[in-house]
PDB file of C-alpha atoms in Angstrom:
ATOM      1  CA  UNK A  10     -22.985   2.313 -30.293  1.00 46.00           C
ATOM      2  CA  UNK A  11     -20.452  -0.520 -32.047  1.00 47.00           C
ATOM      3  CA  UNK A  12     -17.615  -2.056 -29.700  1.00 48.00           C
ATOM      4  CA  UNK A  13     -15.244   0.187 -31.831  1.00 49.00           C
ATOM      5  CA  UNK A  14     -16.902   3.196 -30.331  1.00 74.00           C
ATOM      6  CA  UNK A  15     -17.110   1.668 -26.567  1.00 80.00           C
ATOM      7  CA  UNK A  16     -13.478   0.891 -26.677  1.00 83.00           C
ATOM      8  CA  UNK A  17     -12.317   4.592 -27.193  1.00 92.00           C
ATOM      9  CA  UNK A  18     -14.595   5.596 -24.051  1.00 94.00           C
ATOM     10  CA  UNK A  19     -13.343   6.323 -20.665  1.00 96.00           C
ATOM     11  CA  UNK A  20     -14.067   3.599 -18.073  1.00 95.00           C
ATOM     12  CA  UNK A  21     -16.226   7.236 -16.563  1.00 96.00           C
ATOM     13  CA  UNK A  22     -18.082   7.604 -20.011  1.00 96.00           C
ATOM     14  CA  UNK A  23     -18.402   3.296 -20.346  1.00 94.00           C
ATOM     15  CA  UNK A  24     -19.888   3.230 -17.099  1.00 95.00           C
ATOM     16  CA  UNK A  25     -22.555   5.953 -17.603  1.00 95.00           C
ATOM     17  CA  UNK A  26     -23.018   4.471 -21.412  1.00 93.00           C
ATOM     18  CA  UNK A  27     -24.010   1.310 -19.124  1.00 92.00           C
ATOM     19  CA  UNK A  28     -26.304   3.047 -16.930  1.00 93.00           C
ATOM     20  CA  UNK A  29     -28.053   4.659 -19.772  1.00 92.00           C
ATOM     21  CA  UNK A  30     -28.468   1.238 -21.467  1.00 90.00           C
ATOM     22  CA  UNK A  31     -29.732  -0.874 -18.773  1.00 84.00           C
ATOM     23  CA  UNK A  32     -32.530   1.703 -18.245  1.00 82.00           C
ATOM     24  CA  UNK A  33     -33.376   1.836 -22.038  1.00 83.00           C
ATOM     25  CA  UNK A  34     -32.709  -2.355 -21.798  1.00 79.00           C
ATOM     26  CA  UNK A  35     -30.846  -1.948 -24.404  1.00 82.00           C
ATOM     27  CA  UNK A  36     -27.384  -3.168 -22.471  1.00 80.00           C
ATOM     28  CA  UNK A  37     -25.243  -6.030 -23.771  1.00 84.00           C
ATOM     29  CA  UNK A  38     -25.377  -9.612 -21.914  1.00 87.00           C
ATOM     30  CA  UNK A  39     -23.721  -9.357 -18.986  1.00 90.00           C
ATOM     31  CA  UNK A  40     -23.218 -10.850 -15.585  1.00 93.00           C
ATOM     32  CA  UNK A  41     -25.152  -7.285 -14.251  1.00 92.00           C
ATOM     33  CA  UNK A  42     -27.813  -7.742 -16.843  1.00 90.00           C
ATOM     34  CA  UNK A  43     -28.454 -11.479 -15.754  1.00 93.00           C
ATOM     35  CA  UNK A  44     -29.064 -10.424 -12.146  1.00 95.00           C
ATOM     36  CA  UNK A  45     -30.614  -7.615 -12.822  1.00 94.00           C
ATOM     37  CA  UNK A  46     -28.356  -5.220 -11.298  1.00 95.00           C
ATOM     38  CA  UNK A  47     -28.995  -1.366 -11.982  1.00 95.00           C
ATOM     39  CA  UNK A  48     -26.068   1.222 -12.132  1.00 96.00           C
ATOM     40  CA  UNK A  49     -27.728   3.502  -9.217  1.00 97.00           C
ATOM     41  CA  UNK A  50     -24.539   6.258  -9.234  1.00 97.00           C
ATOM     42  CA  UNK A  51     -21.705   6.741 -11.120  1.00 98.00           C
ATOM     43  CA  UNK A  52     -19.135   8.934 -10.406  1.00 98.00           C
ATOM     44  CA  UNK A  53     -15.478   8.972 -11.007  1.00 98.00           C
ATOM     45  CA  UNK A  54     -14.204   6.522  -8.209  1.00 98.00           C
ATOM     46  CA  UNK A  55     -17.493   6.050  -7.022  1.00 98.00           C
ATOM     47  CA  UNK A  56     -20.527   3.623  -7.726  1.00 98.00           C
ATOM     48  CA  UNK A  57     -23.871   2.660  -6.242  1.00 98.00           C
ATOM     49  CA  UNK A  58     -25.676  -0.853  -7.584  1.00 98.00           C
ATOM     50  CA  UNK A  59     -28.652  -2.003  -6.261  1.00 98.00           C
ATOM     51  CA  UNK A  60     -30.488  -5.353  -7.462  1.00 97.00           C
ATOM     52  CA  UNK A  61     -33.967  -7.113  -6.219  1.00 98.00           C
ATOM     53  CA  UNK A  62     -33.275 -10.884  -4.666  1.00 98.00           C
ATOM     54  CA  UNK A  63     -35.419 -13.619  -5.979  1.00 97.00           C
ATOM     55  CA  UNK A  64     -36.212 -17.285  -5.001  1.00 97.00           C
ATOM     56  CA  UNK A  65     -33.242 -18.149  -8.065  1.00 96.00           C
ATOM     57  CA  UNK A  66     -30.596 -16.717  -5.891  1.00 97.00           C
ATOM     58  CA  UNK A  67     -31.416 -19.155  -3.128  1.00 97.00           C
ATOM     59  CA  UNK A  68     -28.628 -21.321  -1.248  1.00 96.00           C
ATOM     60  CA  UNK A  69     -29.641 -24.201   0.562  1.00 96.00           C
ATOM     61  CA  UNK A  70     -30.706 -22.946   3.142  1.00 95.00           C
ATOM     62  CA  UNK A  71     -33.156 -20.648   1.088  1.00 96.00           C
ATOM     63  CA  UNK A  72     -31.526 -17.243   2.047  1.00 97.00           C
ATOM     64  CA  UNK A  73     -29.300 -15.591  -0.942  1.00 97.00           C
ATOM     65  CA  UNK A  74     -26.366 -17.092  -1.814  1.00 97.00           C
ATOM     66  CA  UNK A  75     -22.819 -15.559  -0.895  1.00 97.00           C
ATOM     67  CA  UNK A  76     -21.668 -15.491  -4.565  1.00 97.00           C
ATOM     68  CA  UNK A  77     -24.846 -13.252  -5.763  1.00 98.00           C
ATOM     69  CA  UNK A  78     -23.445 -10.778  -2.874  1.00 97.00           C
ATOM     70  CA  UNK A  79     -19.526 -11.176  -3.447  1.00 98.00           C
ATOM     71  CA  UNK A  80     -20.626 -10.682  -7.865  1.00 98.00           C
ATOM     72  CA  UNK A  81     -22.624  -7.520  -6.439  1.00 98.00           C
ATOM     73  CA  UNK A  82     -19.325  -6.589  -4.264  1.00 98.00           C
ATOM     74  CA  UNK A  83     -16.700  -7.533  -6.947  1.00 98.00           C
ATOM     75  CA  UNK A  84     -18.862  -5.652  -9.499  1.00 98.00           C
ATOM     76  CA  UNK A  85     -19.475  -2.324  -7.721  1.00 98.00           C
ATOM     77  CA  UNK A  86     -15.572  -2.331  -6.489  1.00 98.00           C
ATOM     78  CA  UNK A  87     -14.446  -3.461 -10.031  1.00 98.00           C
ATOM     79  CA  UNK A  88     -16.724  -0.411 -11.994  1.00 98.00           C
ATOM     80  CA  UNK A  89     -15.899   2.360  -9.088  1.00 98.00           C
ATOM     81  CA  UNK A  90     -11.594   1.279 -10.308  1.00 98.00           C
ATOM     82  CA  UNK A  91     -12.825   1.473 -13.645  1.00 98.00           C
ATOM     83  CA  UNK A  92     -14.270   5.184 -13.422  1.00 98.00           C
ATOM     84  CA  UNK A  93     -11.215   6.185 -12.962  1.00 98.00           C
ATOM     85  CA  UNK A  94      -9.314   4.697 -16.154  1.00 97.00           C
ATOM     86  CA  UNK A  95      -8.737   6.544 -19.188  1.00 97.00           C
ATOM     87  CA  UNK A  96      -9.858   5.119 -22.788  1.00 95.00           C
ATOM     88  CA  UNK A  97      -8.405   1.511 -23.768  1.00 93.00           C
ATOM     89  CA  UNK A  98      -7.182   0.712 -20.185  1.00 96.00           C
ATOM     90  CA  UNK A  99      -8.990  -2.228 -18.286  1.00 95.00           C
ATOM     91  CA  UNK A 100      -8.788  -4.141 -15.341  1.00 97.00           C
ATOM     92  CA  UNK A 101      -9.264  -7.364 -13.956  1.00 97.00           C
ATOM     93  CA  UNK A 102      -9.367  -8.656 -10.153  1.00 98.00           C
ATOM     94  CA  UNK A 103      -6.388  -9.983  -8.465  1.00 98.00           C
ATOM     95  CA  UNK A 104      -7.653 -10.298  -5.186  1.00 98.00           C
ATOM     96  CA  UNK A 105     -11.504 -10.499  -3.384  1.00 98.00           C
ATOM     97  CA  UNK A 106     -12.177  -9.837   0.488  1.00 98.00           C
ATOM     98  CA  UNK A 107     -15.503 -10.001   1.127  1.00 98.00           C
ATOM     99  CA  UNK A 108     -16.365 -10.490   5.054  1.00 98.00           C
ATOM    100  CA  UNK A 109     -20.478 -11.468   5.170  1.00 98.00           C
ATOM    101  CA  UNK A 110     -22.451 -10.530   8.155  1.00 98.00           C
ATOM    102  CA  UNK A 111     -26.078 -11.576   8.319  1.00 97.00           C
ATOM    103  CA  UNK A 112     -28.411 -13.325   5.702  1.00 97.00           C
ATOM    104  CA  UNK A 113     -30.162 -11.957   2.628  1.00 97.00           C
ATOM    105  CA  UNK A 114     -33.976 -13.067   2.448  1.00 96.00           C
ATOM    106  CA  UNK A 115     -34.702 -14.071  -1.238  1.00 96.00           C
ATOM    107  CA  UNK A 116     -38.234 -12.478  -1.973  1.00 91.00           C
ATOM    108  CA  UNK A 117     -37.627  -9.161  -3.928  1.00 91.00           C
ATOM    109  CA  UNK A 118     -35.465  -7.253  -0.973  1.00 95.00           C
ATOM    110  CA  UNK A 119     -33.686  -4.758  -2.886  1.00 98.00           C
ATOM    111  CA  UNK A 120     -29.524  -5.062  -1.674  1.00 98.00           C
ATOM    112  CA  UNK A 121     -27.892  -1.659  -2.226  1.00 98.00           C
ATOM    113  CA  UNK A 122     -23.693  -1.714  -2.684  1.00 98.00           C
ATOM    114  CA  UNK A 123     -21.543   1.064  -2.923  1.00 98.00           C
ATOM    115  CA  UNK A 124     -17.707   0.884  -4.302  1.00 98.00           C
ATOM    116  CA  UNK A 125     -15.071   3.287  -3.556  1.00 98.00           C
ATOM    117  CA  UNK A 126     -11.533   3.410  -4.891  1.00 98.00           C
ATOM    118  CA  UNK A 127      -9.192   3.747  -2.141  1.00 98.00           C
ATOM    119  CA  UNK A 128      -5.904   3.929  -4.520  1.00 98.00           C
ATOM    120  CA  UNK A 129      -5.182   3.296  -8.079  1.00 98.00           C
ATOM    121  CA  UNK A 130      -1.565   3.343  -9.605  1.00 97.00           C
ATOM    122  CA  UNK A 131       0.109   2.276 -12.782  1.00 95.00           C
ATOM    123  CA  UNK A 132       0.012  -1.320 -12.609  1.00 97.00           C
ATOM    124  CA  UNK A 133      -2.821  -2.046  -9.497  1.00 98.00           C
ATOM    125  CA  UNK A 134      -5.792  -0.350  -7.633  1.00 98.00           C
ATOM    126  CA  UNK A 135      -7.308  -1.031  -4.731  1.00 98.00           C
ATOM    127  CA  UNK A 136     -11.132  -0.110  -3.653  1.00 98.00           C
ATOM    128  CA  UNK A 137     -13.382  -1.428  -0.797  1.00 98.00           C
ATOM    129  CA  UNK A 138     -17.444  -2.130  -0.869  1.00 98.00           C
ATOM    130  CA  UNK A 139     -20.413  -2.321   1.186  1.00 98.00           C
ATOM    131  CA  UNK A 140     -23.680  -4.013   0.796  1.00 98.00           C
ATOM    132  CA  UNK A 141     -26.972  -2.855   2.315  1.00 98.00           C
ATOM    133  CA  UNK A 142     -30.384  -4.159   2.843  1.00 97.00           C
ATOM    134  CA  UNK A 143     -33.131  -1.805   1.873  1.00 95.00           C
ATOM    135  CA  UNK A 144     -33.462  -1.540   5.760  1.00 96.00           C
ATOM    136  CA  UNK A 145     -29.620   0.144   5.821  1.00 97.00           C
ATOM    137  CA  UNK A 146     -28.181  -3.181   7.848  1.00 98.00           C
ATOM    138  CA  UNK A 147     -24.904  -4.293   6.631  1.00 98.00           C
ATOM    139  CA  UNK A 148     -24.898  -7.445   4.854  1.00 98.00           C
ATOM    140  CA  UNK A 149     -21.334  -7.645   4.054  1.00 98.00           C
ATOM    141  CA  UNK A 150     -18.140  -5.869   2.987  1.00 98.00           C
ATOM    142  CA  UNK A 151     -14.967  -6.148   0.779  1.00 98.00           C
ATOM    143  CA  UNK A 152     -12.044  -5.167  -0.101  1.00 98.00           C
ATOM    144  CA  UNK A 153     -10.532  -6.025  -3.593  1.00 98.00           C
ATOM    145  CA  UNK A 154      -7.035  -5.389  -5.967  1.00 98.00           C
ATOM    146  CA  UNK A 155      -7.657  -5.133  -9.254  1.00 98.00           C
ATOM    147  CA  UNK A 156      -4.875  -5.117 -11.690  1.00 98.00           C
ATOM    148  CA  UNK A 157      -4.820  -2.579 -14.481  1.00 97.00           C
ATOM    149  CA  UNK A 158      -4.157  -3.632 -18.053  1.00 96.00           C
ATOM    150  CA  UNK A 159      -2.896  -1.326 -19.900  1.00 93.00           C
ATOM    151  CA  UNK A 160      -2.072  -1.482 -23.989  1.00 89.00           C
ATOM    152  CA  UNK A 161       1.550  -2.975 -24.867  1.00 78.00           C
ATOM    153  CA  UNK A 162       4.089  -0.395 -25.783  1.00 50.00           C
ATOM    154  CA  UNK A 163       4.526  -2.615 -28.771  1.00 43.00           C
TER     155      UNK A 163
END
């Protein structure tokens, strides 16, 4: 499918076009394709991504680094607002919460997050996140805003 095509998709339909992609690997660079993330459930307001930790996501202190789970947490928040756009409307985030809770280990634990959308209006939407360990203990939440870009009226 060209760009042309993507861009008259729903953020719904672009969102299961991703999921379908990244289990074909046939998805386009991306910050989800570079960590390996996988598009779990996708629903309109709704989306589950999981991804497998590795020694590369290490902090100092050799447990996973914040930013791998505040990308997972922007990323599932950002794509459950984006299920809910129609065709040629985007978004971007204005705003990032995430509160962190206990340590990630680094060798192959599978973190599971889940978006919702709590509100989304003409010009800004709001969702909050969760991220699991393959055990179900919390290893952090969010909240975000994302602002919605919609095409000029030129």
């Amino acid at each position: 499918m060209s760009t042309t095509d993507l861009s008259a998709l729903s953020g719904l339909e672009l969102m299961r076009w991703i999921q379908t992609a990244r289990q074909t690997d046939t998805a386009p660079p991306s910050i989800g394709r570079l960590l390996g993330m996988r598009f779990d459930e996708v629903e309109h307001g709704r989306m589950v991504i999981s991804l497998d930790t590795r020694p590369d996501f290490a902090n100092p202190l050799g447990t996973v680094h914040g930013g791998i789970g505040a990308t997972l947490l922007d990323s599932v928040m950002g794509c459950a607002v984006h299920t809910t756009l129609p065709a040629g409307v985007g978004y971007t985030t204005l705003e990032l919460k995430v509160n962190y809770i206990r340590a990630a280990r680094t060798g192959g634990q599978t973190l599971t997050a889940e978006g919702n959308v709590i509100h989304v209006g003409r010009s800004t939407a709001t969702a909050e996140g969760r991220v699991l360990d393959e055990n179900g203990k919390l290893i952090a939440h969010a909240t975000t805003t994302c602002l919605i870009l919609r095409p000029s009226d030129d």
